[in-house]
């Protein structure tokens, strides 16, 4: 996904450097932005769910304090960290694409 969004940003930057884009290219950019916004929304829900599950497993670990709950907490915390990083990349990428689209429409 990181490669897809960076390719889309590079493509949009090339369009912005030309300072002109056809209607077809603008529609393609809008479709790409919509796709990444859908991805961002799905990953937001997933990140929130994994974070909530990690917090619940923390409470269970504090209550029970056994190896299984510690392993579950460690796995969920690692997964949550990866999702936050991925969501960060998606969020910044979509914002950059939106800025480039606004620049093209001026």
Short mmCIF file of N, CA, C and O in Angstrom, two decimals:
data_model
loop_
_atom_site.label_atom_id
_atom_site.label_comp_id
_atom_site.label_asym_id
_atom_site.label_seq_id
_atom_site.Cartn_x
_atom_site.Cartn_y
_atom_site.Cartn_z
N UNK A 1 0.82 -1.19 0.00
CA UNK A 1 0.00 0.00 0.00
C UNK A 1 0.87 1.26 0.00
O UNK A 1 0.53 2.24 -0.65
N UNK A 2 1.99 1.19 0.70
CA UNK A 2 2.88 2.35 0.75
C UNK A 2 3.41 2.68 -0.65
O UNK A 2 3.50 3.85 -1.03
N UNK A 3 3.72 1.65 -1.41
CA UNK A 3 4.23 1.86 -2.77
C UNK A 3 3.13 2.44 -3.67
O UNK A 3 3.40 3.32 -4.49
N UNK A 4 1.90 1.95 -3.50
CA UNK A 4 0.79 2.46 -4.32
C UNK A 4 0.56 3.94 -4.07
O UNK A 4 0.38 4.72 -5.01
N UNK A 5 0.57 4.32 -2.81
CA UNK A 5 0.28 5.73 -2.51
C UNK A 5 1.45 6.62 -2.92
O UNK A 5 1.24 7.73 -3.41
N UNK A 6 2.68 6.12 -2.79
CA UNK A 6 3.81 6.95 -3.23
C UNK A 6 3.82 7.08 -4.75
O UNK A 6 4.15 8.16 -5.28
N UNK A 7 3.43 6.04 -5.47
CA UNK A 7 3.32 6.14 -6.93
C UNK A 7 2.24 7.13 -7.34
O UNK A 7 2.41 7.90 -8.28
N UNK A 8 1.12 7.11 -6.63
CA UNK A 8 0.03 8.04 -6.93
C UNK A 8 0.46 9.47 -6.65
O UNK A 8 0.13 10.39 -7.43
N UNK A 9 1.21 9.69 -5.58
CA UNK A 9 1.69 11.03 -5.27
C UNK A 9 2.67 11.52 -6.33
O UNK A 9 2.59 12.66 -6.79
N UNK A 10 3.58 10.65 -6.74
CA UNK A 10 4.54 11.03 -7.79
C UNK A 10 3.83 11.38 -9.09
O UNK A 10 4.17 12.36 -9.76
N UNK A 11 2.82 10.58 -9.45
CA UNK A 11 2.06 10.83 -10.66
C UNK A 11 1.34 12.19 -10.57
O UNK A 11 1.36 12.98 -11.51
N UNK A 12 0.72 12.45 -9.41
CA UNK A 12 0.01 13.72 -9.24
C UNK A 12 0.98 14.90 -9.22
O UNK A 12 0.65 15.98 -9.72
N UNK A 13 2.17 14.70 -8.68
CA UNK A 13 3.16 15.78 -8.69
C UNK A 13 3.62 16.11 -10.12
O UNK A 13 3.82 17.28 -10.45
N UNK A 14 3.76 15.07 -10.93
CA UNK A 14 4.12 15.31 -12.33
C UNK A 14 3.02 16.09 -13.04
O UNK A 14 3.30 16.98 -13.86
N UNK A 15 1.76 15.76 -12.73
CA UNK A 15 0.65 16.52 -13.31
C UNK A 15 0.69 17.97 -12.85
O UNK A 15 0.47 18.89 -13.65
N UNK A 16 0.97 18.18 -11.58
CA UNK A 16 0.99 19.53 -11.03
C UNK A 16 2.14 20.34 -11.61
O UNK A 16 2.02 21.56 -11.80
N UNK A 17 3.27 19.70 -11.89
CA UNK A 17 4.41 20.40 -12.48
C UNK A 17 4.10 20.88 -13.90
O UNK A 17 4.58 21.93 -14.32
N UNK A 18 3.29 20.09 -14.61
CA UNK A 18 2.89 20.50 -15.96
C UNK A 18 1.94 21.68 -15.93
O UNK A 18 1.76 22.37 -16.91
N UNK A 19 1.26 21.85 -14.79
CA UNK A 19 0.29 22.92 -14.57
C UNK A 19 -0.93 22.82 -15.47
O UNK A 19 -1.65 23.78 -15.67
N UNK A 20 -1.14 21.65 -16.03
CA UNK A 20 -2.35 21.41 -16.81
C UNK A 20 -2.64 19.92 -16.76
O UNK A 20 -1.74 19.09 -16.73
N UNK A 21 -3.90 19.61 -16.71
CA UNK A 21 -4.32 18.21 -16.68
C UNK A 21 -5.63 18.09 -17.44
O UNK A 21 -6.49 18.98 -17.37
N UNK A 22 -5.77 17.01 -18.14
CA UNK A 22 -7.02 16.78 -18.87
C UNK A 22 -8.11 16.36 -17.89
O UNK A 22 -7.84 16.00 -16.74
N UNK A 23 -9.32 16.40 -18.37
CA UNK A 23 -10.45 16.00 -17.53
C UNK A 23 -10.32 14.54 -17.13
O UNK A 23 -10.64 14.16 -16.01
N UNK A 24 -9.82 13.72 -18.05
CA UNK A 24 -9.64 12.29 -17.77
C UNK A 24 -8.62 12.08 -16.65
O UNK A 24 -8.82 11.24 -15.77
N UNK A 25 -7.53 12.85 -16.66
CA UNK A 25 -6.52 12.73 -15.62
C UNK A 25 -7.05 13.20 -14.26
O UNK A 25 -6.76 12.60 -13.23
N UNK A 26 -7.86 14.25 -14.28
CA UNK A 26 -8.47 14.73 -13.03
C UNK A 26 -9.44 13.70 -12.45
O UNK A 26 -9.49 13.49 -11.24
N UNK A 27 -10.20 13.05 -13.33
CA UNK A 27 -11.12 12.01 -12.87
C UNK A 27 -10.36 10.82 -12.31
O UNK A 27 -10.76 10.23 -11.30
N UNK A 28 -9.24 10.48 -12.94
CA UNK A 28 -8.41 9.38 -12.44
C UNK A 28 -7.84 9.72 -11.07
O UNK A 28 -7.81 8.88 -10.17
N UNK A 29 -7.42 10.96 -10.88
CA UNK A 29 -6.91 11.40 -9.59
C UNK A 29 -8.01 11.34 -8.53
O UNK A 29 -7.77 10.90 -7.40
N UNK A 30 -9.21 11.76 -8.88
CA UNK A 30 -10.33 11.69 -7.95
C UNK A 30 -10.64 10.24 -7.55
O UNK A 30 -10.93 9.96 -6.39
N UNK A 31 -10.57 9.32 -8.52
CA UNK A 31 -10.81 7.92 -8.21
C UNK A 31 -9.74 7.38 -7.26
O UNK A 31 -10.02 6.63 -6.33
N UNK A 32 -8.48 7.76 -7.50
CA UNK A 32 -7.40 7.32 -6.64
C UNK A 32 -7.58 7.87 -5.22
O UNK A 32 -7.38 7.15 -4.24
N UNK A 33 -7.95 9.12 -5.12
CA UNK A 33 -8.17 9.71 -3.80
C UNK A 33 -9.30 8.99 -3.09
O UNK A 33 -9.20 8.67 -1.90
N UNK A 34 -10.38 8.72 -3.79
CA UNK A 34 -11.51 8.02 -3.19
C UNK A 34 -11.11 6.62 -2.72
O UNK A 34 -11.50 6.17 -1.63
N UNK A 35 -10.30 5.93 -3.52
CA UNK A 35 -9.82 4.60 -3.14
C UNK A 35 -9.00 4.66 -1.85
O UNK A 35 -9.22 3.88 -0.92
N UNK A 36 -8.07 5.61 -1.79
CA UNK A 36 -7.22 5.71 -0.60
C UNK A 36 -8.01 6.19 0.61
O UNK A 36 -7.70 5.81 1.74
N UNK A 37 -9.03 7.01 0.40
CA UNK A 37 -9.87 7.42 1.52
C UNK A 37 -10.66 6.24 2.08
O UNK A 37 -10.82 6.12 3.29
N UNK A 38 -11.13 5.36 1.20
CA UNK A 38 -11.80 4.15 1.68
C UNK A 38 -10.84 3.26 2.46
O UNK A 38 -11.19 2.72 3.50
N UNK A 39 -9.63 3.11 1.94
CA UNK A 39 -8.61 2.34 2.65
C UNK A 39 -8.32 2.94 4.01
O UNK A 39 -8.17 2.24 5.01
N UNK A 40 -8.22 4.24 4.04
CA UNK A 40 -7.94 4.95 5.30
C UNK A 40 -9.05 4.70 6.31
O UNK A 40 -8.78 4.45 7.49
N UNK A 41 -10.30 4.75 5.87
CA UNK A 41 -11.42 4.53 6.78
C UNK A 41 -11.42 3.10 7.33
O UNK A 41 -11.62 2.88 8.52
N UNK A 42 -11.16 2.13 6.46
CA UNK A 42 -11.11 0.73 6.91
C UNK A 42 -9.99 0.54 7.92
O UNK A 42 -10.16 -0.12 8.96
N UNK A 43 -8.83 1.14 7.65
CA UNK A 43 -7.71 0.99 8.57
C UNK A 43 -7.94 1.76 9.87
O UNK A 43 -7.42 1.35 10.92
N UNK A 44 -8.69 2.85 9.83
CA UNK A 44 -9.03 3.55 11.06
C UNK A 44 -9.88 2.66 11.97
O UNK A 44 -9.63 2.54 13.17
N UNK A 45 -10.88 2.01 11.38
CA UNK A 45 -11.74 1.11 12.16
C UNK A 45 -10.92 -0.06 12.71
O UNK A 45 -11.04 -0.41 13.88
N UNK A 46 -10.07 -0.63 11.87
CA UNK A 46 -9.23 -1.75 12.30
C UNK A 46 -8.27 -1.34 13.40
O UNK A 46 -8.10 -2.05 14.39
N UNK A 47 -7.65 -0.19 13.24
CA UNK A 47 -6.71 0.30 14.25
C UNK A 47 -7.42 0.54 15.58
O UNK A 47 -6.90 0.18 16.65
N UNK A 48 -8.59 1.14 15.53
CA UNK A 48 -9.35 1.38 16.76
C UNK A 48 -9.74 0.06 17.43
O UNK A 48 -9.64 -0.08 18.66
N UNK A 49 -10.15 -0.91 16.64
CA UNK A 49 -10.54 -2.22 17.20
C UNK A 49 -9.34 -2.92 17.83
O UNK A 49 -9.45 -3.45 18.94
N UNK A 50 -8.21 -2.91 17.16
CA UNK A 50 -7.01 -3.57 17.71
C UNK A 50 -6.54 -2.83 18.96
O UNK A 50 -6.14 -3.45 19.95
N UNK A 51 -6.60 -1.50 18.96
CA UNK A 51 -6.23 -0.73 20.15
C UNK A 51 -7.13 -1.01 21.32
O UNK A 51 -6.67 -1.17 22.47
N UNK A 52 -8.43 -1.09 21.07
CA UNK A 52 -9.38 -1.41 22.13
C UNK A 52 -9.14 -2.81 22.67
O UNK A 52 -9.14 -3.03 23.90
N UNK A 53 -8.89 -3.75 21.79
CA UNK A 53 -8.60 -5.12 22.21
C UNK A 53 -7.31 -5.18 23.01
O UNK A 53 -7.22 -5.92 24.00
N UNK A 54 -6.31 -4.39 22.63
CA UNK A 54 -5.06 -4.35 23.39
C UNK A 54 -5.28 -3.78 24.79
O UNK A 54 -4.72 -4.28 25.77
N UNK A 55 -6.13 -2.75 24.89
CA UNK A 55 -6.42 -2.19 26.22
C UNK A 55 -7.17 -3.19 27.09
O UNK A 55 -6.90 -3.31 28.28
N UNK A 56 -8.11 -3.92 26.49
CA UNK A 56 -8.84 -4.94 27.24
C UNK A 56 -7.88 -6.03 27.69
O UNK A 56 -7.95 -6.50 28.84
N UNK A 57 -6.95 -6.43 26.82
CA UNK A 57 -5.99 -7.47 27.21
C UNK A 57 -5.04 -6.96 28.29
O UNK A 57 -4.59 -7.74 29.13
N UNK A 58 -4.77 -5.66 28.32
CA UNK A 58 -3.97 -5.08 29.41
C UNK A 58 -4.69 -5.21 30.74
O UNK A 58 -4.09 -5.61 31.75
N UNK A 59 -5.98 -4.91 30.74
CA UNK A 59 -6.77 -5.05 31.97
C UNK A 59 -6.81 -6.51 32.42
O UNK A 59 -6.65 -6.82 33.60
N UNK A 60 -6.99 -7.42 31.46
CA UNK A 60 -7.01 -8.85 31.79
C UNK A 60 -5.65 -9.29 32.30
O UNK A 60 -5.56 -10.06 33.27
N UNK A 61 -4.57 -8.77 31.71
CA UNK A 61 -3.23 -9.13 32.18
C UNK A 61 -3.00 -8.63 33.60
O UNK A 61 -2.43 -9.36 34.44
N UNK A 62 -3.42 -7.41 33.87
CA UNK A 62 -3.26 -6.88 35.24
C UNK A 62 -4.07 -7.71 36.23
O UNK A 62 -3.62 -7.98 37.34
N UNK A 63 -5.24 -8.16 35.82
CA UNK A 63 -6.10 -8.95 36.70
C UNK A 63 -5.58 -10.36 36.89
O UNK A 63 -5.48 -10.85 38.02
N UNK A 64 -5.20 -11.04 35.81
CA UNK A 64 -4.82 -12.45 35.89
C UNK A 64 -3.31 -12.67 36.02
O UNK A 64 -2.89 -13.62 36.68
N UNK A 65 -2.54 -11.86 35.36
CA UNK A 65 -1.07 -11.93 35.38
C UNK A 65 -0.53 -13.33 35.11
O UNK A 65 0.14 -13.93 35.94
N UNK A 66 -0.83 -13.84 33.92
CA UNK A 66 -0.23 -15.12 33.52
C UNK A 66 0.45 -14.95 32.16
O UNK A 66 0.37 -13.92 31.52
N UNK A 67 1.15 -15.99 31.73
CA UNK A 67 1.94 -15.91 30.50
C UNK A 67 1.09 -15.76 29.25
O UNK A 67 1.47 -15.07 28.31
N UNK A 68 -0.05 -16.40 29.22
CA UNK A 68 -0.92 -16.31 28.05
C UNK A 68 -1.39 -14.88 27.83
O UNK A 68 -1.35 -14.36 26.70
N UNK A 69 -1.86 -14.23 28.89
CA UNK A 69 -2.35 -12.85 28.73
C UNK A 69 -1.20 -11.90 28.40
O UNK A 69 -1.39 -10.93 27.67
N UNK A 70 0.01 -12.19 28.92
CA UNK A 70 1.16 -11.36 28.55
C UNK A 70 1.50 -11.52 27.07
O UNK A 70 1.77 -10.54 26.38
N UNK A 71 1.48 -12.74 26.58
CA UNK A 71 1.75 -12.99 25.16
C UNK A 71 0.70 -12.31 24.28
O UNK A 71 1.03 -11.72 23.24
N UNK A 72 -0.56 -12.39 24.69
CA UNK A 72 -1.64 -11.74 23.95
C UNK A 72 -1.44 -10.23 23.94
O UNK A 72 -1.57 -9.58 22.89
N UNK A 73 -1.09 -9.67 25.08
CA UNK A 73 -0.87 -8.23 25.17
C UNK A 73 0.31 -7.80 24.30
O UNK A 73 0.23 -6.80 23.58
N UNK A 74 1.39 -8.57 24.33
CA UNK A 74 2.56 -8.24 23.51
C UNK A 74 2.23 -8.30 22.02
O UNK A 74 2.62 -7.41 21.24
N UNK A 75 1.50 -9.33 21.61
CA UNK A 75 1.14 -9.47 20.20
C UNK A 75 0.22 -8.33 19.75
O UNK A 75 0.42 -7.74 18.68
N UNK A 76 -0.78 -8.01 20.56
CA UNK A 76 -1.71 -6.95 20.18
C UNK A 76 -1.04 -5.58 20.19
O UNK A 76 -1.35 -4.73 19.35
N UNK A 77 -0.13 -5.36 21.10
CA UNK A 77 0.58 -4.08 21.14
C UNK A 77 1.46 -3.92 19.91
O UNK A 77 1.52 -2.84 19.30
N UNK A 78 2.13 -4.99 19.51
CA UNK A 78 2.95 -4.96 18.30
C UNK A 78 2.09 -4.71 17.07
O UNK A 78 2.42 -3.88 16.20
N UNK A 79 0.98 -5.41 16.97
CA UNK A 79 0.06 -5.24 15.85
C UNK A 79 -0.50 -3.81 15.82
O UNK A 79 -0.60 -3.19 14.76
N UNK A 80 -0.85 -3.30 17.00
CA UNK A 80 -1.38 -1.95 17.08
C UNK A 80 -0.35 -0.92 16.61
O UNK A 80 -0.69 0.01 15.88
N UNK A 81 0.89 -1.11 17.00
CA UNK A 81 1.96 -0.19 16.57
C UNK A 81 2.11 -0.21 15.05
O UNK A 81 2.27 0.85 14.42
N UNK A 82 2.06 -1.40 14.46
CA UNK A 82 2.17 -1.50 13.01
C UNK A 82 0.98 -0.83 12.32
O UNK A 82 1.15 -0.14 11.30
N UNK A 83 -0.23 -1.00 12.87
CA UNK A 83 -1.40 -0.37 12.27
C UNK A 83 -1.34 1.15 12.38
O UNK A 83 -1.74 1.87 11.47
N UNK A 84 -0.84 1.66 13.51
CA UNK A 84 -0.72 3.11 13.66
C UNK A 84 0.25 3.67 12.64
O UNK A 84 -0.02 4.70 12.00
N UNK A 85 1.37 3.00 12.44
CA UNK A 85 2.34 3.45 11.44
C UNK A 85 1.73 3.42 10.03
O UNK A 85 1.88 4.37 9.26
N UNK A 86 1.02 2.34 9.71
CA UNK A 86 0.40 2.23 8.39
C UNK A 86 -0.68 3.30 8.20
O UNK A 86 -0.78 3.92 7.14
N UNK A 87 -1.47 3.55 9.24
CA UNK A 87 -2.51 4.57 9.16
C UNK A 87 -1.89 5.95 8.98
O UNK A 87 -2.40 6.79 8.24
N UNK A 88 -0.77 6.18 9.64
CA UNK A 88 -0.06 7.45 9.52
C UNK A 88 0.36 7.69 8.06
O UNK A 88 0.18 8.79 7.53
N UNK A 89 0.91 6.66 7.43
CA UNK A 89 1.32 6.77 6.02
C UNK A 89 0.11 7.04 5.13
O UNK A 89 0.16 7.89 4.24
N UNK A 90 -0.98 6.33 5.37
CA UNK A 90 -2.19 6.54 4.56
C UNK A 90 -2.75 7.95 4.75
O UNK A 90 -3.11 8.61 3.77
N UNK A 91 -2.82 8.39 5.98
CA UNK A 91 -3.39 9.71 6.27
C UNK A 91 -2.56 10.81 5.59
O UNK A 91 -3.12 11.68 4.91
N UNK A 92 -1.26 10.76 5.76
CA UNK A 92 -0.42 11.79 5.13
C UNK A 92 -0.45 11.70 3.62
O UNK A 92 -0.43 12.73 2.94
N UNK A 93 -0.51 10.50 3.08
CA UNK A 93 -0.57 10.34 1.64
C UNK A 93 -1.85 10.90 1.05
O UNK A 93 -1.83 11.57 0.01
N UNK A 94 -2.97 10.63 1.70
CA UNK A 94 -4.25 11.15 1.21
C UNK A 94 -4.28 12.67 1.30
O UNK A 94 -4.74 13.35 0.38
N UNK A 95 -3.75 13.22 2.39
CA UNK A 95 -3.70 14.68 2.51
C UNK A 95 -2.85 15.30 1.41
O UNK A 95 -3.21 16.33 0.84
N UNK A 96 -1.72 14.67 1.11
CA UNK A 96 -0.85 15.19 0.05
C UNK A 96 -1.55 15.11 -1.31
O UNK A 96 -1.47 16.04 -2.11
N UNK A 97 -2.24 13.98 -1.56
CA UNK A 97 -2.98 13.85 -2.82
C UNK A 97 -4.09 14.90 -2.93
O UNK A 97 -4.31 15.47 -4.01
N UNK A 98 -4.77 15.16 -1.84
CA UNK A 98 -5.83 16.18 -1.85
C UNK A 98 -5.25 17.57 -2.12
O UNK A 98 -5.83 18.37 -2.86
N UNK A 99 -4.10 17.87 -1.52
CA UNK A 99 -3.44 19.15 -1.76
C UNK A 99 -3.04 19.29 -3.23
O UNK A 99 -3.21 20.36 -3.83
N UNK A 100 -2.51 18.21 -3.79
CA UNK A 100 -2.13 18.25 -5.20
C UNK A 100 -3.34 18.40 -6.11
O UNK A 100 -3.29 19.11 -7.13
N UNK A 101 -4.44 17.75 -5.75
CA UNK A 101 -5.67 17.89 -6.53
C UNK A 101 -6.18 19.33 -6.48
O UNK A 101 -6.60 19.89 -7.50
N UNK A 102 -6.12 19.94 -5.29
CA UNK A 102 -6.53 21.34 -5.18
C UNK A 102 -5.64 22.25 -6.01
O UNK A 102 -6.12 23.20 -6.64
N UNK A 103 -4.35 21.95 -6.01
CA UNK A 103 -3.41 22.74 -6.80
C UNK A 103 -3.72 22.62 -8.29
O UNK A 103 -3.63 23.62 -9.03
N UNK A 104 -4.10 21.42 -8.73
CA UNK A 104 -4.44 21.22 -10.14
C UNK A 104 -5.73 21.94 -10.52
O UNK A 104 -5.88 22.37 -11.67
N UNK A 105 -6.65 22.05 -9.59
CA UNK A 105 -7.93 22.66 -9.90
C UNK A 105 -7.88 24.19 -9.90
O UNK A 105 -8.81 24.84 -10.37
N UNK A 106 -6.81 24.76 -9.38
CA UNK A 106 -6.68 26.23 -9.37
C UNK A 106 -6.45 26.80 -10.74
O UNK A 106 -5.93 26.26 -11.62
#
